[in-house]
Short mmCIF file of C-alpha atoms in Angstrom, two decimals:
data_model
loop_
_atom_site.label_atom_id
_atom_site.label_comp_id
_atom_site.label_asym_id
_atom_site.label_seq_id
_atom_site.Cartn_x
_atom_site.Cartn_y
_atom_site.Cartn_z
CA MET I 1 0.68 22.04 -58.53
CA LYS I 2 -2.84 22.77 -59.70
CA GLU I 3 -2.62 19.93 -62.21
CA PHE I 4 -1.32 17.60 -59.51
CA LEU I 5 -4.26 18.46 -57.29
CA ASN I 6 -6.72 18.04 -60.15
CA ASP I 7 -5.20 14.64 -60.91
CA LEU I 8 -5.49 13.67 -57.25
CA ILE I 9 -9.14 14.73 -57.13
CA SER I 10 -9.99 12.89 -60.33
CA ILE I 11 -8.24 9.75 -59.03
CA TYR I 12 -10.13 10.12 -55.74
CA LEU I 13 -13.48 10.55 -57.54
CA SER I 14 -12.84 7.51 -59.70
CA LEU I 15 -12.44 5.33 -56.60
CA PRO I 16 -15.35 3.22 -55.27
CA LEU I 17 -17.45 4.93 -52.56
CA LEU I 18 -16.15 2.72 -49.72
CA ILE I 19 -12.52 3.55 -50.55
CA GLN I 20 -13.43 7.24 -50.75
CA VAL I 21 -14.94 7.05 -47.24
CA ILE I 22 -11.85 5.27 -45.91
CA TRP I 23 -9.62 7.97 -47.36
CA VAL I 24 -11.73 10.69 -45.68
CA VAL I 25 -11.52 8.87 -42.34
CA ILE I 26 -7.73 8.51 -42.68
CA PHE I 27 -7.41 12.20 -43.52
CA VAL I 28 -9.57 13.34 -40.57
CA GLU I 29 -7.66 11.06 -38.14
CA LEU I 30 -4.34 12.39 -39.39
CA ILE I 31 -5.52 15.95 -38.73
CA LEU I 32 -6.75 14.94 -35.26
CA ILE I 33 -3.42 13.25 -34.37
CA LEU I 34 -1.46 16.22 -35.60
CA SER I 35 -3.57 18.76 -33.70
CA SER I 36 -3.37 16.64 -30.49
CA PHE I 37 0.39 16.43 -30.91
CA ILE I 38 0.66 20.23 -31.27
CA HIS I 39 -1.69 20.76 -28.32
CA LEU I 40 0.30 18.40 -26.08
CA ASN I 41 3.55 20.08 -27.03
CA LEU I 42 2.07 23.46 -26.23
CA LEU I 43 0.81 22.19 -22.89
CA ARG I 44 4.20 20.67 -22.12
CA SER I 45 6.11 23.82 -22.95
CA ARG I 46 3.63 25.90 -20.94
CA TYR I 47 4.09 23.55 -17.97
CA GLN I 48 7.87 23.66 -18.35
CA ASN I 49 7.80 27.45 -18.45
CA LYS I 50 5.61 27.48 -15.37
CA MET I 51 8.02 25.16 -13.56
CA LYS I 52 10.99 27.27 -14.61
CA GLU I 53 9.23 30.38 -13.36
CA HIS I 54 8.38 28.59 -10.11
CA GLN I 55 11.98 27.46 -9.65
CA LYS I 56 13.20 30.97 -10.34
CA LEU I 57 10.85 32.39 -7.74
CA THR I 58 11.79 29.65 -5.27
CA ASP I 59 15.50 30.42 -5.66
CA LYS I 60 14.83 34.14 -5.30
CA TYR I 61 12.68 33.93 -2.17
CA GLN I 62 14.76 31.13 -0.65
CA GLU I 63 17.73 33.46 -0.49
CA ILE I 64 15.67 36.42 0.73
CA LEU I 65 14.04 34.31 3.42
CA ILE I 66 17.27 32.81 4.71
CA ASN I 67 18.98 36.19 4.81
CA TYR I 68 15.91 37.54 6.61
CA ILE I 69 16.09 34.80 9.24
CA TYR I 70 19.69 35.63 10.05
CA PHE I 71 19.47 39.42 10.08
CA THR I 72 21.19 40.78 13.19
CA GLU I 73 19.95 43.65 15.36
CA ASP I 74 22.33 46.01 13.55
CA GLU I 75 20.63 45.24 10.25
CA ILE I 76 17.19 46.50 11.30
CA ASP I 77 16.82 48.77 8.25
CA GLU I 78 17.60 45.90 5.91
CA LYS I 79 15.14 43.74 7.79
CA ASN I 80 12.36 46.32 7.51
CA LYS I 81 13.05 46.70 3.80
CA THR I 82 12.80 42.94 3.29
CA THR I 83 9.58 42.80 5.31
CA LYS I 84 8.09 45.44 3.02
CA LEU I 85 9.30 43.58 -0.05
CA LEU I 86 7.80 40.30 1.14
CA LYS I 87 4.52 41.99 2.07
CA ILE I 88 4.23 43.41 -1.44
CA ALA I 89 5.28 40.09 -3.00
CA ILE I 90 2.54 38.09 -1.29
CA LYS I 91 -0.10 40.17 -3.05
CA ASN I 92 0.88 38.29 -6.21
CA LYS I 93 -0.62 34.79 -6.23
CA SER I 94 2.35 32.86 -7.61
CA ASP I 95 4.86 34.72 -5.42
CA ARG I 96 2.66 34.15 -2.39
CA LYS I 97 2.39 30.43 -3.13
CA VAL I 98 6.18 30.14 -3.27
CA ILE I 99 6.79 32.19 -0.09
CA GLN I 100 4.09 30.33 1.82
CA ASN I 101 5.40 26.98 0.67
CA LEU I 102 8.97 27.88 1.63
CA ILE I 103 7.96 28.99 5.13
CA LEU I 104 5.78 25.93 5.71
CA THR I 105 8.38 23.46 4.41
CA LEU I 106 11.16 25.00 6.43
CA HIS I 107 8.96 25.11 9.53
CA ASP I 108 8.35 21.38 9.09
CA ASP I 109 12.06 20.65 9.58
CA LEU I 110 12.78 23.05 12.43
CA THR I 111 12.08 23.41 16.11
CA GLY I 112 12.99 25.97 18.72
CA GLU I 113 13.71 29.63 18.09
CA LEU I 114 13.70 29.39 14.31
CA ALA I 115 10.36 27.61 14.16
CA GLU I 116 8.88 30.31 16.41
CA PHE I 117 10.44 32.97 14.21
CA LEU I 118 8.78 31.47 11.12
CA GLU I 119 5.42 31.34 12.93
CA THR I 120 5.70 35.05 13.75
CA LEU I 121 6.80 35.84 10.21
CA TYR I 122 3.83 33.95 8.78
CA TYR I 123 1.56 36.06 10.94
CA ASP I 124 3.35 39.37 10.32
CA LEU I 125 3.34 38.95 6.55
CA GLY I 126 -0.40 38.43 6.63
CA LEU I 127 -0.24 34.91 5.23
CA VAL I 128 -2.68 33.87 7.96
CA GLN I 129 -5.42 35.77 6.11
CA TYR I 130 -4.88 33.61 3.05
CA SER I 131 -5.03 30.44 5.17
CA LEU I 132 -8.30 31.73 6.66
CA LYS I 133 -9.59 32.36 3.14
CA LYS I 134 -8.83 28.73 2.35
CA MET I 135 -10.73 27.69 5.49
CA ASN I 136 -13.76 29.60 4.19
CA SER I 137 -13.53 28.06 0.71
CA PRO I 138 -16.59 26.06 -0.40
CA VAL I 139 -14.29 23.18 -1.44
CA TRP I 140 -13.61 20.74 1.38
CA PHE I 141 -10.01 19.84 0.51
CA ILE I 142 -9.04 23.51 0.27
CA LYS I 143 -10.61 24.01 3.69
CA ILE I 144 -8.41 21.14 4.98
CA LYS I 145 -5.35 22.82 3.47
CA GLY I 146 -6.23 26.03 5.30
CA ILE I 147 -6.78 24.21 8.59
CA ARG I 148 -3.44 22.41 8.27
CA GLU I 149 -1.63 25.67 7.59
CA VAL I 150 -3.07 27.47 10.63
CA THR I 151 -2.41 24.41 12.79
CA GLN I 152 1.19 24.11 11.66
CA MET I 153 1.84 27.81 12.20
CA LYS I 154 0.04 27.72 15.59
CA VAL I 155 -2.41 30.49 14.68
CA LYS I 156 -4.58 30.77 17.77
CA ASP I 157 -7.39 33.07 16.62
CA VAL I 158 -9.29 30.54 14.52
CA TYR I 159 -11.37 29.02 17.33
CA THR I 160 -14.80 29.97 15.92
CA GLU I 161 -13.87 29.14 12.33
CA THR I 162 -12.61 25.69 13.36
CA LEU I 163 -15.54 25.00 15.66
CA MET I 164 -17.90 25.69 12.76
CA LEU I 165 -16.31 22.82 10.81
CA ILE I 166 -16.76 20.25 13.58
CA ASN I 167 -20.12 19.12 12.19
CA HIS I 168 -19.22 19.40 8.48
CA LYS I 169 -20.70 16.68 6.28
CA ASN I 170 -17.24 15.68 5.03
CA GLN I 171 -15.64 13.22 7.45
CA LEU I 172 -12.02 14.08 6.60
CA LEU I 173 -12.69 17.75 7.19
CA ARG I 174 -14.46 17.01 10.47
CA SER I 175 -11.54 14.92 11.66
CA GLU I 176 -9.01 17.59 10.73
CA ALA I 177 -11.05 20.27 12.52
CA GLN I 178 -11.27 18.12 15.67
CA LEU I 179 -7.52 17.50 15.69
CA THR I 180 -6.87 21.20 15.17
CA MET I 181 -9.07 22.07 18.15
CA VAL I 182 -6.93 19.85 20.39
CA LYS I 183 -3.59 20.85 18.81
CA LEU I 184 -4.25 24.58 19.11
CA TYR I 185 -6.43 24.87 22.21
CA GLN I 186 -5.48 21.70 24.10
CA PHE I 187 -8.07 20.71 26.76
CA GLU I 188 -10.03 23.88 26.03
CA GLY I 189 -10.43 22.63 22.46
CA LEU I 190 -12.24 19.52 23.69
CA LYS I 191 -15.34 21.69 24.03
CA PHE I 192 -16.16 20.60 20.49
CA LEU I 193 -17.47 17.44 22.15
CA ASP I 194 -20.43 19.50 23.48
CA THR I 195 -21.78 20.12 20.02
CA LEU I 196 -20.54 17.14 18.03
CA ASP I 197 -23.39 15.39 16.23
CA PHE I 198 -21.40 12.86 14.22
CA PRO I 199 -19.75 9.73 15.69
CA ILE I 200 -16.00 9.85 16.35
CA THR I 201 -14.40 6.86 14.63
CA GLU I 202 -12.09 4.56 16.59
CA TRP I 203 -9.10 5.73 14.52
CA GLN I 204 -10.01 9.37 15.15
CA GLN I 205 -10.22 8.63 18.88
CA ILE I 206 -6.71 7.17 18.75
CA LEU I 207 -5.41 10.28 16.96
CA LEU I 208 -7.13 12.60 19.44
CA ILE I 209 -5.81 10.68 22.43
CA GLU I 210 -2.30 10.79 20.96
CA GLU I 211 -2.59 14.57 20.73
CA ILE I 212 -4.07 14.83 24.23
CA GLN I 213 -1.20 12.79 25.65
CA SER I 214 1.25 15.36 24.34
CA ILE I 215 -0.47 18.21 26.24
CA ARG I 216 1.82 19.47 28.97
CA ASN I 217 -0.89 21.25 30.93
CA GLN I 218 -2.16 18.81 33.54
CA GLU I 219 -5.40 20.65 34.40
CA ILE I 220 -7.74 17.95 33.19
CA PRO I 221 -11.19 19.27 32.27
CA ASN I 222 -14.37 18.06 33.91
CA LEU I 223 -15.41 15.03 31.88
CA THR I 224 -18.78 14.43 33.59
CA ASN I 225 -21.00 16.23 31.05
CA TRP I 226 -19.54 14.27 28.14
CA LEU I 227 -20.30 11.01 29.95
CA TYR I 228 -24.00 11.89 29.55
CA SER I 229 -23.75 13.08 25.94
CA LYS I 230 -26.42 12.11 23.40
CA ASN I 231 -23.58 11.03 21.12
CA ASP I 232 -22.50 7.52 22.16
CA SER I 233 -19.06 7.89 20.60
CA VAL I 234 -18.48 11.01 22.73
CA ILE I 235 -19.28 8.94 25.83
CA CYS I 236 -16.89 6.16 24.75
CA PHE I 237 -14.17 8.69 23.99
CA SER I 238 -14.69 10.42 27.36
CA LEU I 239 -14.54 7.06 29.08
CA LYS I 240 -11.16 6.49 27.46
CA LEU I 241 -10.06 9.86 28.84
CA VAL I 242 -11.35 8.85 32.30
CA LYS I 243 -9.12 5.76 32.07
CA LEU I 244 -6.17 7.68 30.62
CA PHE I 245 -6.20 10.29 33.38
CA ASN I 246 -7.14 7.84 36.16
CA GLN I 247 -10.30 9.79 37.05
CA ILE I 248 -11.26 7.22 39.68
CA GLN I 249 -13.40 9.81 41.51
CA MET I 250 -15.93 9.42 38.68
CA LYS I 251 -16.82 5.90 39.79
CA ASP I 252 -20.51 6.74 40.43
CA ASP I 253 -20.89 7.93 36.83
CA LEU I 254 -19.10 4.82 35.60
CA ILE I 255 -21.47 2.58 37.57
CA LYS I 256 -24.47 4.42 36.08
CA LEU I 257 -23.15 3.86 32.56
CA VAL I 258 -23.20 0.10 33.10
CA GLN I 259 -26.92 0.33 32.34
CA HIS I 260 -26.58 2.64 29.32
CA PRO I 261 -28.71 1.64 26.29
CA SER I 262 -25.62 1.43 24.05
CA GLU I 263 -23.81 -1.89 24.21
CA LYS I 264 -20.50 -0.24 23.34
CA VAL I 265 -20.79 2.34 26.13
CA ARG I 266 -21.71 -0.39 28.61
CA ARG I 267 -18.71 -2.50 27.61
CA THR I 268 -16.28 0.42 27.83
CA ALA I 269 -17.64 1.44 31.25
CA ILE I 270 -17.46 -2.16 32.52
CA ASP I 271 -13.88 -2.49 31.31
CA ILE I 272 -12.87 0.68 33.17
CA LEU I 273 -14.66 -0.40 36.35
CA GLY I 274 -12.54 -3.56 36.31
CA TYR I 275 -9.39 -1.58 35.49
CA PHE I 276 -9.99 0.78 38.45
CA ARG I 277 -11.01 -2.18 40.65
CA ILE I 278 -14.15 -0.43 41.88
CA LEU I 279 -15.65 -2.90 44.37
CA GLU I 280 -18.95 -1.00 44.58
CA ALA I 281 -19.67 -2.10 41.02
CA LYS I 282 -19.62 -5.80 41.86
CA THR I 283 -23.31 -6.13 42.78
CA ILE I 284 -24.64 -4.35 39.70
CA LEU I 285 -22.26 -6.24 37.40
CA LYS I 286 -23.53 -9.56 38.77
CA GLN I 287 -27.11 -8.35 38.39
CA ILE I 288 -26.78 -7.43 34.72
CA PHE I 289 -24.64 -10.44 33.83
CA LYS I 290 -27.48 -12.88 33.15
CA ASN I 291 -29.42 -10.68 30.72
CA SER I 292 -26.42 -9.34 28.84
CA ALA I 293 -25.20 -10.39 25.39
CA ALA I 294 -22.43 -13.02 25.34
CA GLU I 295 -19.71 -10.53 24.41
CA THR I 296 -20.80 -8.13 27.16
CA GLN I 297 -20.88 -11.07 29.58
CA LEU I 298 -17.22 -11.62 28.77
CA PHE I 299 -16.45 -7.97 29.61
CA ILE I 300 -18.42 -8.33 32.87
CA ILE I 301 -16.70 -11.52 33.97
CA GLN I 302 -13.30 -10.03 33.09
CA ALA I 303 -14.12 -6.98 35.23
CA LEU I 304 -15.46 -9.15 38.03
CA SER I 305 -12.30 -11.25 38.01
CA GLN I 306 -10.40 -8.05 38.89
CA LEU I 307 -12.80 -7.37 41.79
CA SER I 308 -13.34 -10.91 43.09
CA ASP I 309 -12.79 -12.37 46.52
CA LYS I 310 -13.64 -15.73 48.10
CA LYS I 311 -17.32 -14.76 48.43
CA ASP I 312 -17.55 -14.76 44.65
CA ILE I 313 -16.44 -18.38 44.24
CA PRO I 314 -20.05 -19.66 43.73
CA PHE I 315 -20.61 -17.08 40.95
CA PHE I 316 -17.49 -18.14 39.05
CA GLU I 317 -18.20 -21.83 39.64
CA LYS I 318 -21.58 -21.33 38.03
CA GLN I 319 -19.89 -19.86 34.95
CA LEU I 320 -17.84 -23.02 34.50
CA ASN I 321 -20.96 -24.44 32.85
CA SER I 322 -21.19 -21.56 30.39
CA ALA I 323 -21.49 -22.42 26.72
CA ASP I 324 -18.96 -19.70 25.89
CA PHE I 325 -15.38 -20.96 26.02
CA ASP I 326 -13.88 -17.52 26.80
CA ILE I 327 -16.22 -16.98 29.74
CA LYS I 328 -15.40 -20.46 31.04
CA LYS I 329 -11.69 -19.74 30.72
CA VAL I 330 -11.90 -16.46 32.68
CA ALA I 331 -13.96 -18.26 35.34
CA TYR I 332 -11.33 -21.04 35.65
CA ASP I 333 -8.44 -18.56 35.79
CA THR I 334 -10.20 -16.51 38.48
CA LEU I 335 -11.04 -19.58 40.50
CA LYS I 336 -7.46 -20.75 40.20
CA ASP I 337 -6.35 -17.49 41.82
CA LEU I 338 -9.09 -17.55 44.46
CA LYS I 339 -8.79 -21.20 45.45
CA PRO I 340 -6.22 -23.13 43.42
CA PHE I 341 -6.76 -26.46 45.23
CA LEU I 342 -10.50 -26.45 44.51
CA VAL I 343 -9.97 -25.90 40.80
CA THR I 344 -7.49 -28.73 40.59
CA ILE I 345 -10.10 -31.08 42.06
CA ASN I 346 -12.78 -29.78 39.71
CA LEU I 347 -10.53 -30.09 36.71
CA ASN I 348 -9.71 -33.68 37.69
CA LYS I 349 -13.42 -34.39 37.80
CA VAL I 350 -13.85 -32.92 34.30
CA MET A 1 42.34 27.07 9.40
CA LYS A 2 38.58 26.73 9.09
CA GLU A 3 37.08 23.36 9.90
CA LYS A 4 35.24 21.79 6.99
CA VAL A 5 31.65 20.57 7.20
CA LEU A 6 29.98 18.56 4.47
CA LEU A 7 26.21 18.86 4.39
CA ALA A 8 24.28 16.28 2.35
CA GLU A 9 20.59 17.19 2.26
CA ASP A 10 18.10 17.13 -0.61
CA ASP A 11 15.86 19.88 0.81
CA LYS A 12 17.50 22.94 -0.68
CA THR A 13 15.93 25.49 1.65
CA LEU A 14 17.02 23.60 4.75
CA SER A 15 20.50 23.12 3.26
CA LEU A 16 20.87 26.82 2.58
CA LEU A 17 19.64 27.71 6.05
CA LEU A 18 22.12 25.34 7.69
CA LYS A 19 24.94 26.45 5.39
CA PHE A 20 24.30 30.06 6.34
CA ARG A 21 24.31 29.15 10.03
CA LEU A 22 27.43 26.98 9.78
CA GLU A 23 29.34 29.69 7.92
CA LYS A 24 28.28 32.18 10.56
CA GLU A 25 29.84 29.86 13.15
CA GLY A 26 33.07 29.89 11.15
CA TYR A 27 32.93 26.58 9.34
CA GLU A 28 33.75 26.06 5.69
CA THR A 29 30.67 24.35 4.27
CA PHE A 30 30.27 22.03 1.28
CA MET A 31 26.78 21.23 0.09
CA ALA A 32 25.54 18.11 -1.68
CA SER A 33 21.96 17.58 -2.77
CA ASP A 34 22.18 13.79 -3.19
CA GLY A 35 24.20 10.81 -2.05
CA ASN A 36 26.37 10.56 -5.17
CA GLU A 37 27.37 14.23 -5.03
CA ALA A 38 28.11 13.80 -1.31
CA GLN A 39 30.47 10.87 -1.98
CA LYS A 40 32.37 12.85 -4.64
CA LEU A 41 32.68 15.88 -2.35
CA ILE A 42 33.81 13.77 0.61
CA GLU A 43 36.61 12.32 -1.50
CA SER A 44 37.76 15.67 -2.84
CA SER A 45 37.22 18.03 0.11
CA LYS A 46 38.09 15.73 3.05
CA PRO A 47 35.64 17.29 5.54
CA ASP A 48 36.18 17.26 9.33
CA ILE A 49 32.56 16.32 9.93
CA ILE A 50 29.71 15.09 7.73
CA LEU A 51 26.03 15.92 8.20
CA THR A 52 23.78 13.71 6.10
CA ASP A 53 20.11 13.09 5.63
CA ILE A 54 19.12 9.41 5.55
CA MET A 55 16.72 9.57 2.63
CA MET A 56 18.32 11.16 -0.44
CA PRO A 57 18.13 10.63 -4.19
CA PHE A 58 20.55 8.28 -6.05
CA SER A 59 22.28 6.94 -2.94
CA SER A 60 21.06 7.16 0.64
CA GLY A 61 22.72 8.50 3.76
CA LEU A 62 23.49 4.91 4.76
CA GLU A 63 25.51 4.44 1.56
CA VAL A 64 27.35 7.68 2.32
CA ILE A 65 28.30 6.37 5.79
CA SER A 66 29.40 3.05 4.34
CA PHE A 67 31.47 4.86 1.70
CA VAL A 68 33.29 6.89 4.37
CA LYS A 69 33.82 4.08 6.85
CA ASP A 70 34.34 1.04 4.60
CA THR A 71 35.61 2.36 1.26
CA LEU A 72 37.66 5.39 2.33
CA LYS A 73 38.40 3.91 5.79
CA ARG A 74 38.18 7.37 7.38
CA ASP A 75 37.07 8.06 10.94
CA THR A 76 35.29 11.30 10.02
CA PRO A 77 32.40 11.86 12.47
CA ILE A 78 28.96 11.65 10.85
CA ILE A 79 25.72 13.15 12.13
CA VAL A 80 22.62 11.66 10.55
CA PHE A 81 19.29 13.49 10.04
CA SER A 82 16.24 11.30 10.20
CA ALA A 83 12.50 11.85 9.96
CA ALA A 84 9.85 10.34 12.20
CA GLY A 85 9.39 6.64 11.51
CA GLN A 86 12.97 6.06 10.37
CA GLU A 87 14.14 4.52 13.66
CA GLU A 88 15.24 1.30 11.96
CA MET A 89 17.35 3.31 9.52
CA VAL A 90 18.97 5.19 12.40
CA LEU A 91 19.96 1.90 14.01
CA LYS A 92 21.46 0.77 10.70
CA ALA A 93 23.31 4.10 10.48
CA PHE A 94 24.83 3.55 13.93
CA ASN A 95 25.81 0.00 12.98
CA LEU A 96 27.58 1.39 9.93
CA GLY A 97 29.50 3.88 12.05
CA ALA A 98 27.43 7.06 12.42
CA THR A 99 28.46 9.19 15.40
CA ASP A 100 25.18 10.89 16.26
CA PHE A 101 21.70 11.50 14.90
CA MET A 102 19.14 14.26 14.93
CA SER A 103 15.47 13.69 14.32
CA LYS A 104 13.63 16.16 12.09
CA PRO A 105 12.27 18.66 13.01
CA PHE A 106 15.39 19.81 14.86
CA SER A 107 16.88 22.98 16.20
CA PRO A 108 19.88 24.36 14.26
CA ASN A 109 21.24 25.68 17.57
CA GLU A 110 21.30 22.16 18.94
CA LEU A 111 22.98 20.93 15.76
CA ILE A 112 25.75 23.51 16.15
CA MET A 113 26.28 22.46 19.76
CA ARG A 114 26.58 18.83 18.73
CA ILE A 115 29.03 19.64 15.93
CA LYS A 116 31.21 21.66 18.34
CA ARG A 117 31.15 18.88 20.94
CA ILE A 118 32.02 16.16 18.43
CA LEU A 119 34.85 18.20 16.87
CA MET A 120 36.26 19.03 20.32
CA GLN A 121 36.22 15.35 21.28
CA LYS A 122 38.01 14.52 18.03
CA LYS A 123 40.84 16.87 18.92
#
């Protein structure tokens, strides 16, 4: 063996320098490939062991949990024993993860008594504390996980914690916190609008409105303060709520918003004035029409067409000369409704 | 003799929960975790009613319905479980011959009531 090695070394040393270097490179690469292969295999077997362990725990707690759900009143001792067992188990991180995951997944598929039972169990086992810990994590996506858990399990005592996340720099987290406020506290949760500094995106407004529509309580909060918010998106969102809940008694506020500095707020307010057919708005809408941007003019003329009567014929006739096709079209359509014969004559002239 | 229920659902926890509940109500329950297993069990156990999820590995709930109605030519009632956003699939399931459907999340109590009603009508 020694001789063989000596021979190998002497052969190697007799080679030109370039070949020697190539052999060294090949040798080093072979070692690297081999070590990576061993490392990957180790990682794979560790992952497989972890998965096996996870599956084992899942099977174990699945059975315990299902038996627990169906314990009868006669089996109170058994039930207490299982509660104790589960409370001890959740102190271990991997056991807790499995139990929490099982409860959350099952809760996702169930409604009624059983869903309520799982919510109580989540609370009784103290899993809420771990969700709250997640909410206090410095990492935004772990915070989101925590928020989703408390929302799903309808944990009500997280008002302050959630409210604190309303103005978080991460948009996804902000959105999740806003939705949680509405899901858990319904109209009461809308108070986050008082302190919201960031704009609410259109998509977020749609999600919030969808949640609001599912609220059974019909005691609609006072929307007036939000209509004068410094945050334009809060005003637009509140205007949508005014429309959704037919808050026609807020017409004076709506008329005031027609002169708001934000184009978007003005347009939303104008649209709602038309939708509610508030005749008092007619004069101001005509006044601001001339100096408004073309797109806002379209909103105004659309609103006015909802409020028009024969006295407005000259106004709409004037708009027939507008350079904007859409405005002209609304004017024609309105005139057709107000005085069909006159429009026919005018059209013939054109 | 106990009435037989076949439950095809890939979520094991939900399956076990329903199995437990069904057995408590006095039904003999057969569990399948995918469409292929469900088809084999249907052939061998001849259940009185089938509960199947729409989305399952290997073959879907729709294939299970088609297997029962078209291949085996049995009139076994079938209740389909669907998730939100699977309305089109539910319509397809009814076209294939499903008897009823339940949208997830659902109440196991309601499911039991539906099973009882369907089995009573069958008699």
